[in-house]
Amino acid sequence: AQSVSQHNHHVILSEAASLELGCNYSYGGTVNLFWYVQYPGQHLQLLLKYFSGDPLVKGIKGFEAEFIKSKFSFNLRKPSVQWSDTAEYFCAVNARAAGNKLTFGGGTRVLVKP
Amino acid sequence: DVKVTQSSRYLVKRTGEKVFLECVQDMDHENMFWYRQDPGLGLRLIYFSYDVKMKEKGDIPEGYSVSREKKERFSLILESASTNQTSMYLCASREDRAHEQYFGPGTRLTVT
């Protein structure tokens, strides 16, 4: 069975600091990878996704993520965060053999201090 | 614009009550999903449906059932609510040939 782990449950940082959120998954086959974000009081929405090709993917709002197959990782980064990036971030994995099922990590709450 | 709506944002029920959570999507998506979201556990899949009247168990189906009589509507049923079912419930939908799931706003259910 596939599983996803996110390294940090809570992250606090100041505006303009760099952000990196770790995500590791356990599945040896072909995977689709996602980062979702949930801003306070809002729907869960897609930040970025990786299916194939360039392992460095760019998403909305200046976020990017790098797929490192050998490390089973898909870490999310942003060079300079803003107060509006305060949210909860979820990594998710869909093993293609698993069909419809998307497995989520436990989430990381990010608080950006103004 | 993609839209997934859920019948209630907040719900309070008593132990043993039968609870219905409704989800409607207006995108003609084939696939619909019910998750529960708990702190530190992320989202866990309860049930999903890939077509009308079709359903599949997710990772934590115990204590839940679902109904999909129409393509746009997917209902989650708690036959006899228990306090350990207090949680945030999220509905999502996905088109067959796509990978992105679109989420509703969630229903925060409290069982007392």
mmCIF file with all atom_site columns, C-alpha atoms in Angstrom:
data_model
loop_
_atom_site.group_PDB
_atom_site.id
_atom_site.type_symbol
_atom_site.label_atom_id
_atom_site.label_alt_id
_atom_site.label_comp_id
_atom_site.label_asym_id
_atom_site.label_entity_id
_atom_site.label_seq_id
_atom_site.pdbx_PDB_ins_code
_atom_site.Cartn_x
_atom_site.Cartn_y
_atom_site.Cartn_z
_atom_site.occupancy
_atom_site.B_iso_or_equiv
_atom_site.pdbx_formal_charge
_atom_site.auth_seq_id
_atom_site.auth_comp_id
_atom_site.auth_asym_id
_atom_site.auth_atom_id
_atom_site.pdbx_PDB_model_num
ATOM 1   C CA . ALA A 1 1   ? 0.000   0.000  0.000   1.00 0.00 ? 1   ALA A CA 1
ATOM 2   C CA . GLN A 1 2   ? 1.191   3.494  -0.728  1.00 0.00 ? 2   GLN A CA 1
ATOM 3   C CA . SER A 1 3   ? 1.935   5.932  2.082   1.00 0.00 ? 3   SER A CA 1
ATOM 4   C CA . VAL A 1 4   ? 3.019   9.543  2.224   1.00 0.00 ? 4   VAL A CA 1
ATOM 5   C CA . SER A 1 5   ? 4.916   11.276 5.006   1.00 0.00 ? 5   SER A CA 1
ATOM 6   C CA . GLN A 1 6   ? 5.470   14.963 5.542   1.00 0.00 ? 6   GLN A CA 1
ATOM 7   C CA . HIS A 1 7   ? 8.400   15.780 7.746   1.00 0.00 ? 7   HIS A CA 1
ATOM 8   C CA . ASN A 1 8   ? 7.063   18.753 9.650   1.00 0.00 ? 8   ASN A CA 1
ATOM 9   C CA . HIS A 1 9   ? 3.656   19.261 11.181  1.00 0.00 ? 9   HIS A CA 1
ATOM 10  C CA . HIS A 1 10  ? 4.182   22.943 11.914  1.00 0.00 ? 10  HIS A CA 1
ATOM 11  C CA . VAL A 1 11  ? 6.495   25.538 10.407  1.00 0.00 ? 11  VAL A CA 1
ATOM 12  C CA . ILE A 1 12  ? 6.792   29.143 11.544  1.00 0.00 ? 12  ILE A CA 1
ATOM 13  C CA . LEU A 1 13  ? 8.819   31.643 9.586   1.00 0.00 ? 13  LEU A CA 1
ATOM 14  C CA . SER A 1 14  ? 9.063   35.330 8.820   1.00 0.00 ? 14  SER A CA 1
ATOM 15  C CA . GLU A 1 15  ? 8.158   37.069 5.586   1.00 0.00 ? 15  GLU A CA 1
ATOM 16  C CA . ALA A 1 16  ? 10.864  36.865 2.908   1.00 0.00 ? 16  ALA A CA 1
ATOM 17  C CA . ALA A 1 17  ? 12.291  33.689 4.408   1.00 0.00 ? 17  ALA A CA 1
ATOM 18  C CA . SER A 1 18  ? 12.668  30.635 2.186   1.00 0.00 ? 18  SER A CA 1
ATOM 19  C CA . LEU A 1 19  ? 10.358  27.684 2.630   1.00 0.00 ? 19  LEU A CA 1
ATOM 20  C CA . GLU A 1 20  ? 10.978  24.014 1.994   1.00 0.00 ? 20  GLU A CA 1
ATOM 21  C CA . LEU A 1 21  ? 8.473   21.331 2.942   1.00 0.00 ? 21  LEU A CA 1
ATOM 22  C CA . GLY A 1 22  ? 9.518   17.706 2.753   1.00 0.00 ? 22  GLY A CA 1
ATOM 23  C CA . CYS A 1 23  ? 7.428   14.908 1.314   1.00 0.00 ? 23  CYS A CA 1
ATOM 24  C CA . ASN A 1 24  ? 8.388   11.266 0.957   1.00 0.00 ? 24  ASN A CA 1
ATOM 25  C CA . TYR A 1 25  ? 6.287   8.445  -0.366  1.00 0.00 ? 25  TYR A CA 1
ATOM 26  C CA . SER A 1 26  ? 6.586   4.700  -0.315  1.00 0.00 ? 26  SER A CA 1
ATOM 27  C CA . TYR A 1 27  ? 5.736   3.169  -3.633  1.00 0.00 ? 27  TYR A CA 1
ATOM 28  C CA . GLY A 1 28  ? 8.133   1.748  -6.159  1.00 0.00 ? 28  GLY A CA 1
ATOM 29  C CA . GLY A 1 29  ? 6.085   2.074  -9.305  1.00 0.00 ? 29  GLY A CA 1
ATOM 30  C CA . THR A 1 30  ? 5.035   4.980  -11.475 1.00 0.00 ? 30  THR A CA 1
ATOM 31  C CA . VAL A 1 31  ? 3.421   7.781  -9.521  1.00 0.00 ? 31  VAL A CA 1
ATOM 32  C CA . ASN A 1 32  ? 1.643   11.069 -10.002 1.00 0.00 ? 32  ASN A CA 1
ATOM 33  C CA . LEU A 1 33  ? 2.542   13.633 -7.351  1.00 0.00 ? 33  LEU A CA 1
ATOM 34  C CA . PHE A 1 34  ? 0.652   16.642 -6.056  1.00 0.00 ? 34  PHE A CA 1
ATOM 35  C CA . TRP A 1 35  ? 0.847   19.456 -3.590  1.00 0.00 ? 35  TRP A CA 1
ATOM 36  C CA . TYR A 1 36  ? -2.446  20.890 -2.370  1.00 0.00 ? 36  TYR A CA 1
ATOM 37  C CA . VAL A 1 37  ? -2.913  23.979 -0.229  1.00 0.00 ? 37  VAL A CA 1
ATOM 38  C CA . GLN A 1 38  ? -5.718  24.946 2.125   1.00 0.00 ? 38  GLN A CA 1
ATOM 39  C CA . TYR A 1 39  ? -5.831  28.627 3.053   1.00 0.00 ? 39  TYR A CA 1
ATOM 40  C CA . PRO A 1 40  ? -7.736  29.503 6.225   1.00 0.00 ? 40  PRO A CA 1
ATOM 41  C CA . GLY A 1 41  ? -11.458 29.091 5.610   1.00 0.00 ? 41  GLY A CA 1
ATOM 42  C CA . GLN A 1 42  ? -11.007 28.082 1.979   1.00 0.00 ? 42  GLN A CA 1
ATOM 43  C CA . HIS A 1 43  ? -11.292 24.967 -0.162  1.00 0.00 ? 43  HIS A CA 1
ATOM 44  C CA . LEU A 1 44  ? -8.391  22.645 -0.681  1.00 0.00 ? 44  LEU A CA 1
ATOM 45  C CA . GLN A 1 45  ? -6.842  23.635 -4.010  1.00 0.00 ? 45  GLN A CA 1
ATOM 46  C CA . LEU A 1 46  ? -4.112  22.321 -6.263  1.00 0.00 ? 46  LEU A CA 1
ATOM 47  C CA . LEU A 1 47  ? -0.748  24.070 -5.977  1.00 0.00 ? 47  LEU A CA 1
ATOM 48  C CA . LEU A 1 48  ? 1.197   21.983 -8.481  1.00 0.00 ? 48  LEU A CA 1
ATOM 49  C CA . LYS A 1 49  ? 1.483   18.494 -9.911  1.00 0.00 ? 49  LYS A CA 1
ATOM 50  C CA . TYR A 1 50  ? 4.008   16.153 -11.497 1.00 0.00 ? 50  TYR A CA 1
ATOM 51  C CA . PHE A 1 51  ? 3.179   13.393 -13.961 1.00 0.00 ? 51  PHE A CA 1
ATOM 52  C CA . SER A 1 52  ? 6.273   13.000 -16.103 1.00 0.00 ? 52  SER A CA 1
ATOM 53  C CA . GLY A 1 53  ? 9.060   14.950 -17.800 1.00 0.00 ? 53  GLY A CA 1
ATOM 54  C CA . ASP A 1 54  ? 11.036  17.725 -16.127 1.00 0.00 ? 54  ASP A CA 1
ATOM 55  C CA . PRO A 1 55  ? 11.328  16.771 -12.442 1.00 0.00 ? 55  PRO A CA 1
ATOM 56  C CA . LEU A 1 56  ? 11.273  20.415 -11.419 1.00 0.00 ? 56  LEU A CA 1
ATOM 57  C CA . VAL A 1 57  ? 7.711   21.660 -11.643 1.00 0.00 ? 57  VAL A CA 1
ATOM 58  C CA . LYS A 1 58  ? 6.410   25.141 -11.124 1.00 0.00 ? 58  LYS A CA 1
ATOM 59  C CA . GLY A 1 59  ? 3.048   25.905 -9.636  1.00 0.00 ? 59  GLY A CA 1
ATOM 60  C CA . ILE A 1 60  ? 0.965   28.887 -8.714  1.00 0.00 ? 60  ILE A CA 1
ATOM 61  C CA . LYS A 1 61  ? 2.052   31.742 -6.457  1.00 0.00 ? 61  LYS A CA 1
ATOM 62  C CA . GLY A 1 62  ? 5.788   31.179 -6.957  1.00 0.00 ? 62  GLY A CA 1
ATOM 63  C CA . PHE A 1 63  ? 5.887   27.637 -5.592  1.00 0.00 ? 63  PHE A CA 1
ATOM 64  C CA . GLU A 1 64  ? 7.937   24.855 -7.138  1.00 0.00 ? 64  GLU A CA 1
ATOM 65  C CA . ALA A 1 65  ? 8.628   21.236 -6.318  1.00 0.00 ? 65  ALA A CA 1
ATOM 66  C CA . GLU A 1 66  ? 11.325  18.782 -7.271  1.00 0.00 ? 66  GLU A CA 1
ATOM 67  C CA . PHE A 1 67  ? 10.727  15.102 -7.875  1.00 0.00 ? 67  PHE A CA 1
ATOM 68  C CA . ILE A 1 68  ? 13.744  12.999 -6.931  1.00 0.00 ? 68  ILE A CA 1
ATOM 69  C CA . LYS A 1 69  ? 12.879  9.456  -7.900  1.00 0.00 ? 69  LYS A CA 1
ATOM 70  C CA . SER A 1 70  ? 15.871  7.855  -6.191  1.00 0.00 ? 70  SER A CA 1
ATOM 71  C CA . LYS A 1 71  ? 14.852  9.424  -2.890  1.00 0.00 ? 71  LYS A CA 1
ATOM 72  C CA . PHE A 1 72  ? 11.096  8.912  -3.322  1.00 0.00 ? 72  PHE A CA 1
ATOM 73  C CA . SER A 1 73  ? 10.712  12.587 -2.553  1.00 0.00 ? 73  SER A CA 1
ATOM 74  C CA . PHE A 1 74  ? 8.704   15.529 -3.839  1.00 0.00 ? 74  PHE A CA 1
ATOM 75  C CA . ASN A 1 75  ? 9.712   18.556 -1.779  1.00 0.00 ? 75  ASN A CA 1
ATOM 76  C CA . LEU A 1 76  ? 7.937   21.881 -2.070  1.00 0.00 ? 76  LEU A CA 1
ATOM 77  C CA . ARG A 1 77  ? 9.870   25.149 -2.127  1.00 0.00 ? 77  ARG A CA 1
ATOM 78  C CA . LYS A 1 78  ? 9.340   28.876 -2.262  1.00 0.00 ? 78  LYS A CA 1
ATOM 79  C CA . PRO A 1 79  ? 12.316  31.235 -2.206  1.00 0.00 ? 79  PRO A CA 1
ATOM 80  C CA . SER A 1 80  ? 10.587  34.102 -0.400  1.00 0.00 ? 80  SER A CA 1
ATOM 81  C CA . VAL A 1 81  ? 7.319   33.642 1.454   1.00 0.00 ? 81  VAL A CA 1
ATOM 82  C CA . GLN A 1 82  ? 4.615   36.198 2.107   1.00 0.00 ? 82  GLN A CA 1
ATOM 83  C CA . TRP A 1 83  ? 2.147   36.517 4.950   1.00 0.00 ? 83  TRP A CA 1
ATOM 84  C CA . SER A 1 84  ? -0.542  35.305 2.523   1.00 0.00 ? 84  SER A CA 1
ATOM 85  C CA . ASP A 1 85  ? 1.232   31.927 2.266   1.00 0.00 ? 85  ASP A CA 1
ATOM 86  C CA . THR A 1 86  ? -0.033  31.067 5.729   1.00 0.00 ? 86  THR A CA 1
ATOM 87  C CA . ALA A 1 87  ? -1.932  27.840 5.088   1.00 0.00 ? 87  ALA A CA 1
ATOM 88  C CA . GLU A 1 88  ? -1.863  24.091 5.468   1.00 0.00 ? 88  GLU A CA 1
ATOM 89  C CA . TYR A 1 89  ? 0.001   22.191 2.763   1.00 0.00 ? 89  TYR A CA 1
ATOM 90  C CA . PHE A 1 90  ? -0.655  18.607 1.777   1.00 0.00 ? 90  PHE A CA 1
ATOM 91  C CA . CYS A 1 91  ? 1.448   16.315 -0.338  1.00 0.00 ? 91  CYS A CA 1
ATOM 92  C CA . ALA A 1 92  ? -0.465  13.601 -2.210  1.00 0.00 ? 92  ALA A CA 1
ATOM 93  C CA . VAL A 1 93  ? 0.489   10.611 -4.307  1.00 0.00 ? 93  VAL A CA 1
ATOM 94  C CA . ASN A 1 94  ? -1.423  8.588  -6.838  1.00 0.00 ? 94  ASN A CA 1
ATOM 95  C CA . ALA A 1 95  ? 0.206   5.356  -7.788  1.00 0.00 ? 95  ALA A CA 1
ATOM 96  C CA . ARG A 1 96  ? -0.964  4.693  -11.300 1.00 0.00 ? 96  ARG A CA 1
ATOM 97  C CA . ALA A 1 97  ? -1.593  1.045  -10.474 1.00 0.00 ? 97  ALA A CA 1
ATOM 98  C CA . ALA A 1 98  ? -3.930  2.195  -7.695  1.00 0.00 ? 98  ALA A CA 1
ATOM 99  C CA . GLY A 1 99  ? -6.263  3.829  -10.196 1.00 0.00 ? 99  GLY A CA 1
ATOM 100 C CA . ASN A 1 100 ? -8.418  6.474  -8.606  1.00 0.00 ? 100 ASN A CA 1
ATOM 101 C CA . LYS A 1 101 ? -6.905  6.519  -5.147  1.00 0.00 ? 101 LYS A CA 1
ATOM 102 C CA . LEU A 1 102 ? -5.017  9.551  -3.950  1.00 0.00 ? 102 LEU A CA 1
ATOM 103 C CA . THR A 1 103 ? -3.051  9.138  -0.717  1.00 0.00 ? 103 THR A CA 1
ATOM 104 C CA . PHE A 1 104 ? -2.367  12.263 1.324   1.00 0.00 ? 104 PHE A CA 1
ATOM 105 C CA . GLY A 1 105 ? 0.339   13.098 3.789   1.00 0.00 ? 105 GLY A CA 1
ATOM 106 C CA . GLY A 1 106 ? -0.518  14.384 7.251   1.00 0.00 ? 106 GLY A CA 1
ATOM 107 C CA . GLY A 1 107 ? -0.199  18.027 6.239   1.00 0.00 ? 107 GLY A CA 1
ATOM 108 C CA . THR A 1 108 ? 2.099   20.843 7.320   1.00 0.00 ? 108 THR A CA 1
ATOM 109 C CA . ARG A 1 109 ? 0.724   23.992 8.880   1.00 0.00 ? 109 ARG A CA 1
ATOM 110 C CA . VAL A 1 110 ? 2.760   26.999 7.802   1.00 0.00 ? 110 VAL A CA 1
ATOM 111 C CA . LEU A 1 111 ? 2.521   30.278 9.673   1.00 0.00 ? 111 LEU A CA 1
ATOM 112 C CA . VAL A 1 112 ? 4.235   33.274 8.117   1.00 0.00 ? 112 VAL A CA 1
ATOM 113 C CA . LYS A 1 113 ? 4.760   36.128 10.527  1.00 0.00 ? 113 LYS A CA 1
ATOM 114 C CA . PRO A 1 114 ? 4.430   39.607 9.006   1.00 0.00 ? 114 PRO A CA 1
ATOM 115 C CA . ASP B 2 1   ? -15.669 27.651 -13.008 1.00 0.00 ? 1   ASP B CA 1
ATOM 116 C CA . VAL B 2 2   ? -15.433 24.294 -11.293 1.00 0.00 ? 2   VAL B CA 1
ATOM 117 C CA . LYS B 2 3   ? -17.795 23.907 -8.378  1.00 0.00 ? 3   LYS B CA 1
ATOM 118 C CA . VAL B 2 4   ? -18.255 21.288 -5.675  1.00 0.00 ? 4   VAL B CA 1
ATOM 119 C CA . THR B 2 5   ? -20.767 22.131 -2.991  1.00 0.00 ? 5   THR B CA 1
ATOM 120 C CA . GLN B 2 6   ? -21.588 20.427 0.273   1.00 0.00 ? 6   GLN B CA 1
ATOM 121 C CA . SER B 2 7   ? -24.949 20.682 1.990   1.00 0.00 ? 7   SER B CA 1
ATOM 122 C CA . SER B 2 8   ? -23.726 22.036 5.337   1.00 0.00 ? 8   SER B CA 1
ATOM 123 C CA . ARG B 2 9   ? -20.614 23.775 6.626   1.00 0.00 ? 9   ARG B CA 1
ATOM 124 C CA . TYR B 2 10  ? -21.295 22.817 10.238  1.00 0.00 ? 10  TYR B CA 1
ATOM 125 C CA . LEU B 2 11  ? -23.381 20.008 11.681  1.00 0.00 ? 11  LEU B CA 1
ATOM 126 C CA . VAL B 2 12  ? -23.961 18.839 15.238  1.00 0.00 ? 12  VAL B CA 1
ATOM 127 C CA . LYS B 2 13  ? -25.543 15.438 15.818  1.00 0.00 ? 13  LYS B CA 1
ATOM 128 C CA . ARG B 2 14  ? -26.108 13.121 18.737  1.00 0.00 ? 14  ARG B CA 1
ATOM 129 C CA . THR B 2 15  ? -24.609 9.676  19.159  1.00 0.00 ? 15  THR B CA 1
ATOM 130 C CA . GLY B 2 16  ? -26.704 7.065  17.413  1.00 0.00 ? 16  GLY B CA 1
ATOM 131 C CA . GLU B 2 17  ? -28.337 9.447  14.944  1.00 0.00 ? 17  GLU B CA 1
ATOM 132 C CA . LYS B 2 18  ? -28.348 8.722  11.231  1.00 0.00 ? 18  LYS B CA 1
ATOM 133 C CA . VAL B 2 19  ? -26.451 11.445 9.396   1.00 0.00 ? 19  VAL B CA 1
ATOM 134 C CA . PHE B 2 20  ? -26.530 12.376 5.717   1.00 0.00 ? 20  PHE B CA 1
ATOM 135 C CA . LEU B 2 21  ? -23.839 14.500 4.113   1.00 0.00 ? 21  LEU B CA 1
ATOM 136 C CA . GLU B 2 22  ? -24.589 15.642 0.597   1.00 0.00 ? 22  GLU B CA 1
ATOM 137 C CA . CYS B 2 23  ? -22.189 16.652 -2.144  1.00 0.00 ? 23  CYS B CA 1
ATOM 138 C CA . VAL B 2 24  ? -23.029 18.073 -5.556  1.00 0.00 ? 24  VAL B CA 1
ATOM 139 C CA . GLN B 2 25  ? -20.680 18.835 -8.452  1.00 0.00 ? 25  GLN B CA 1
ATOM 140 C CA . ASP B 2 26  ? -21.600 20.759 -11.575 1.00 0.00 ? 26  ASP B CA 1
ATOM 141 C CA . MET B 2 27  ? -18.734 19.628 -13.817 1.00 0.00 ? 27  MET B CA 1
ATOM 142 C CA . ASP B 2 28  ? -20.194 16.349 -15.114 1.00 0.00 ? 28  ASP B CA 1
ATOM 143 C CA . HIS B 2 29  ? -17.300 14.466 -13.510 1.00 0.00 ? 29  HIS B CA 1
ATOM 144 C CA . GLU B 2 30  ? -17.450 10.696 -13.446 1.00 0.00 ? 30  GLU B CA 1
ATOM 145 C CA . ASN B 2 31  ? -15.536 10.219 -10.203 1.00 0.00 ? 31  ASN B CA 1
ATOM 146 C CA . MET B 2 32  ? -16.502 11.439 -6.766  1.00 0.00 ? 32  MET B CA 1
ATOM 147 C CA . PHE B 2 33  ? -14.804 10.955 -3.392  1.00 0.00 ? 33  PHE B CA 1
ATOM 148 C CA . TRP B 2 34  ? -15.442 11.328 0.319   1.00 0.00 ? 34  TRP B CA 1
ATOM 149 C CA . TYR B 2 35  ? -12.560 12.015 2.696   1.00 0.00 ? 35  TYR B CA 1
ATOM 150 C CA . ARG B 2 36  ? -12.291 12.842 6.334   1.00 0.00 ? 36  ARG B CA 1
ATOM 151 C CA . GLN B 2 37  ? -9.652  15.312 7.481   1.00 0.00 ? 37  GLN B CA 1
ATOM 152 C CA . ASP B 2 38  ? -8.165  15.053 10.965  1.00 0.00 ? 38  ASP B CA 1
ATOM 153 C CA . PRO B 2 39  ? -5.220  17.016 12.417  1.00 0.00 ? 39  PRO B CA 1
ATOM 154 C CA . GLY B 2 40  ? -1.919  15.289 11.763  1.00 0.00 ? 40  GLY B CA 1
ATOM 155 C CA . LEU B 2 41  ? -3.541  12.565 9.680   1.00 0.00 ? 41  LEU B CA 1
ATOM 156 C CA . GLY B 2 42  ? -4.216  14.541 6.533   1.00 0.00 ? 42  GLY B CA 1
ATOM 157 C CA . LEU B 2 43  ? -7.074  13.372 4.343   1.00 0.00 ? 43  LEU B CA 1
ATOM 158 C CA . ARG B 2 44  ? -8.147  9.748  4.445   1.00 0.00 ? 44  ARG B CA 1
ATOM 159 C CA . LEU B 2 45  ? -10.349 8.240  1.772   1.00 0.00 ? 45  LEU B CA 1
ATOM 160 C CA . ILE B 2 46  ? -13.647 6.812  3.018   1.00 0.00 ? 46  ILE B CA 1
ATOM 161 C CA . TYR B 2 47  ? -15.405 5.838  -0.219  1.00 0.00 ? 47  TYR B CA 1
ATOM 162 C CA . PHE B 2 48  ? -15.329 6.759  -3.860  1.00 0.00 ? 48  PHE B CA 1
ATOM 163 C CA . SER B 2 49  ? -17.566 6.296  -6.848  1.00 0.00 ? 49  SER B CA 1
ATOM 164 C CA . TYR B 2 50  ? -16.533 6.070  -10.488 1.00 0.00 ? 50  TYR B CA 1
ATOM 165 C CA . ASP B 2 51  ? -20.039 6.010  -11.960 1.00 0.00 ? 51  ASP B CA 1
ATOM 166 C CA . VAL B 2 52  ? -23.688 6.244  -11.030 1.00 0.00 ? 52  VAL B CA 1
ATOM 167 C CA . LYS B 2 53  ? -24.658 3.482  -8.607  1.00 0.00 ? 53  LYS B CA 1
ATOM 168 C CA . MET B 2 54  ? -21.033 2.314  -8.413  1.00 0.00 ? 54  MET B CA 1
ATOM 169 C CA . LYS B 2 55  ? -18.980 2.591  -5.244  1.00 0.00 ? 55  LYS B CA 1
ATOM 170 C CA . GLU B 2 56  ? -15.658 1.405  -3.904  1.00 0.00 ? 56  GLU B CA 1
ATOM 171 C CA . LYS B 2 57  ? -14.344 1.299  -0.360  1.00 0.00 ? 57  LYS B CA 1
ATOM 172 C CA . GLY B 2 58  ? -11.471 3.560  0.482   1.00 0.00 ? 58  GLY B CA 1
ATOM 173 C CA . ASP B 2 59  ? -9.049  3.197  3.348   1.00 0.00 ? 59  ASP B CA 1
ATOM 174 C CA . ILE B 2 60  ? -11.480 3.763  6.243   1.00 0.00 ? 60  ILE B CA 1
ATOM 175 C CA . PRO B 2 61  ? -15.011 2.727  5.191   1.00 0.00 ? 61  PRO B CA 1
ATOM 176 C CA . GLU B 2 62  ? -16.107 1.261  8.536   1.00 0.00 ? 62  GLU B CA 1
ATOM 177 C CA . GLY B 2 63  ? -19.160 2.998  9.958   1.00 0.00 ? 63  GLY B CA 1
ATOM 178 C CA . TYR B 2 64  ? -19.985 4.722  6.667   1.00 0.00 ? 64  TYR B CA 1
ATOM 179 C CA . SER B 2 65  ? -21.971 4.026  3.540   1.00 0.00 ? 65  SER B CA 1
ATOM 180 C CA . VAL B 2 66  ? -22.527 6.014  0.354   1.00 0.00 ? 66  VAL B CA 1
ATOM 181 C CA . SER B 2 67  ? -25.111 6.524  -2.318  1.00 0.00 ? 67  SER B CA 1
ATOM 182 C CA . ARG B 2 68  ? -24.787 7.771  -5.876  1.00 0.00 ? 68  ARG B CA 1
ATOM 183 C CA . GLU B 2 69  ? -28.136 7.787  -7.639  1.00 0.00 ? 69  GLU B CA 1
ATOM 184 C CA . LYS B 2 70  ? -27.299 10.673 -9.964  1.00 0.00 ? 70  LYS B CA 1
ATOM 185 C CA . LYS B 2 71  ? -24.017 11.586 -11.589 1.00 0.00 ? 71  LYS B CA 1
ATOM 186 C CA . GLU B 2 72  ? -23.774 14.983 -9.919  1.00 0.00 ? 72  GLU B CA 1
ATOM 187 C CA . ARG B 2 73  ? -24.634 13.891 -6.384  1.00 0.00 ? 73  ARG B CA 1
ATOM 188 C CA . PHE B 2 74  ? -22.698 11.723 -3.929  1.00 0.00 ? 74  PHE B CA 1
ATOM 189 C CA . SER B 2 75  ? -24.015 11.179 -0.417  1.00 0.00 ? 75  SER B CA 1
ATOM 190 C CA . LEU B 2 76  ? -22.148 9.975  2.647   1.00 0.00 ? 76  LEU B CA 1
ATOM 191 C CA . ILE B 2 77  ? -24.227 8.239  5.305   1.00 0.00 ? 77  ILE B CA 1
ATOM 192 C CA . LEU B 2 78  ? -23.348 7.590  8.901   1.00 0.00 ? 78  LEU B CA 1
ATOM 193 C CA . GLU B 2 79  ? -25.826 4.894  9.895   1.00 0.00 ? 79  GLU B CA 1
ATOM 194 C CA . SER B 2 80  ? -25.335 5.422  13.626  1.00 0.00 ? 80  SER B CA 1
ATOM 195 C CA . ALA B 2 81  ? -23.082 8.351  14.415  1.00 0.00 ? 81  ALA B CA 1
ATOM 196 C CA . SER B 2 82  ? -20.409 7.914  17.046  1.00 0.00 ? 82  SER B CA 1
ATOM 197 C CA . THR B 2 83  ? -18.144 10.434 18.747  1.00 0.00 ? 83  THR B CA 1
ATOM 198 C CA . ASN B 2 84  ? -15.085 9.126  16.902  1.00 0.00 ? 84  ASN B CA 1
ATOM 199 C CA . GLN B 2 85  ? -16.722 10.270 13.681  1.00 0.00 ? 85  GLN B CA 1
ATOM 200 C CA . THR B 2 86  ? -16.385 13.896 14.745  1.00 0.00 ? 86  THR B CA 1
ATOM 201 C CA . SER B 2 87  ? -14.284 15.310 11.933  1.00 0.00 ? 87  SER B CA 1
ATOM 202 C CA . MET B 2 88  ? -14.110 17.516 8.853   1.00 0.00 ? 88  MET B CA 1
ATOM 203 C CA . TYR B 2 89  ? -15.591 15.749 5.828   1.00 0.00 ? 89  TYR B CA 1
ATOM 204 C CA . LEU B 2 90  ? -14.452 16.721 2.348   1.00 0.00 ? 90  LEU B CA 1
ATOM 205 C CA . CYS B 2 91  ? -16.031 15.787 -0.940  1.00 0.00 ? 91  CYS B CA 1
ATOM 206 C CA . ALA B 2 92  ? -14.117 15.868 -4.222  1.00 0.00 ? 92  ALA B CA 1
ATOM 207 C CA . SER B 2 93  ? -14.705 15.100 -7.860  1.00 0.00 ? 93  SER B CA 1
ATOM 208 C CA . ARG B 2 94  ? -12.494 14.262 -10.803 1.00 0.00 ? 94  ARG B CA 1
ATOM 209 C CA . GLU B 2 95  ? -12.914 13.876 -14.508 1.00 0.00 ? 95  GLU B CA 1
ATOM 210 C CA . ASP B 2 96  ? -12.035 10.429 -15.873 1.00 0.00 ? 96  ASP B CA 1
ATOM 211 C CA . ARG B 2 97  ? -9.065  11.460 -18.002 1.00 0.00 ? 97  ARG B CA 1
ATOM 212 C CA . ALA B 2 98  ? -7.678  14.033 -15.603 1.00 0.00 ? 98  ALA B CA 1
ATOM 213 C CA . HIS B 2 99  ? -5.766  13.647 -12.356 1.00 0.00 ? 99  HIS B CA 1
ATOM 214 C CA . GLU B 2 100 ? -6.726  16.756 -10.444 1.00 0.00 ? 100 GLU B CA 1
ATOM 215 C CA . GLN B 2 101 ? -9.430  16.421 -7.829  1.00 0.00 ? 101 GLN B CA 1
ATOM 216 C CA . TYR B 2 102 ? -11.632 19.407 -7.058  1.00 0.00 ? 102 TYR B CA 1
ATOM 217 C CA . PHE B 2 103 ? -12.713 19.794 -3.473  1.00 0.00 ? 103 PHE B CA 1
ATOM 218 C CA . GLY B 2 104 ? -15.775 21.160 -1.754  1.00 0.00 ? 104 GLY B CA 1
ATOM 219 C CA . PRO B 2 105 ? -15.612 23.499 1.252   1.00 0.00 ? 105 PRO B CA 1
ATOM 220 C CA . GLY B 2 106 ? -16.033 20.709 3.784   1.00 0.00 ? 106 GLY B CA 1
ATOM 221 C CA . THR B 2 107 ? -18.567 19.874 6.478   1.00 0.00 ? 107 THR B CA 1
ATOM 222 C CA . ARG B 2 108 ? -17.406 20.038 10.067  1.00 0.00 ? 108 ARG B CA 1
ATOM 223 C CA . LEU B 2 109 ? -19.379 17.357 11.885  1.00 0.00 ? 109 LEU B CA 1
ATOM 224 C CA . THR B 2 110 ? -19.518 17.170 15.652  1.00 0.00 ? 110 THR B CA 1
ATOM 225 C CA . VAL B 2 111 ? -21.076 14.111 17.274  1.00 0.00 ? 111 VAL B CA 1
ATOM 226 C CA . THR B 2 112 ? -21.956 14.596 20.926  1.00 0.00 ? 112 THR B CA 1
#
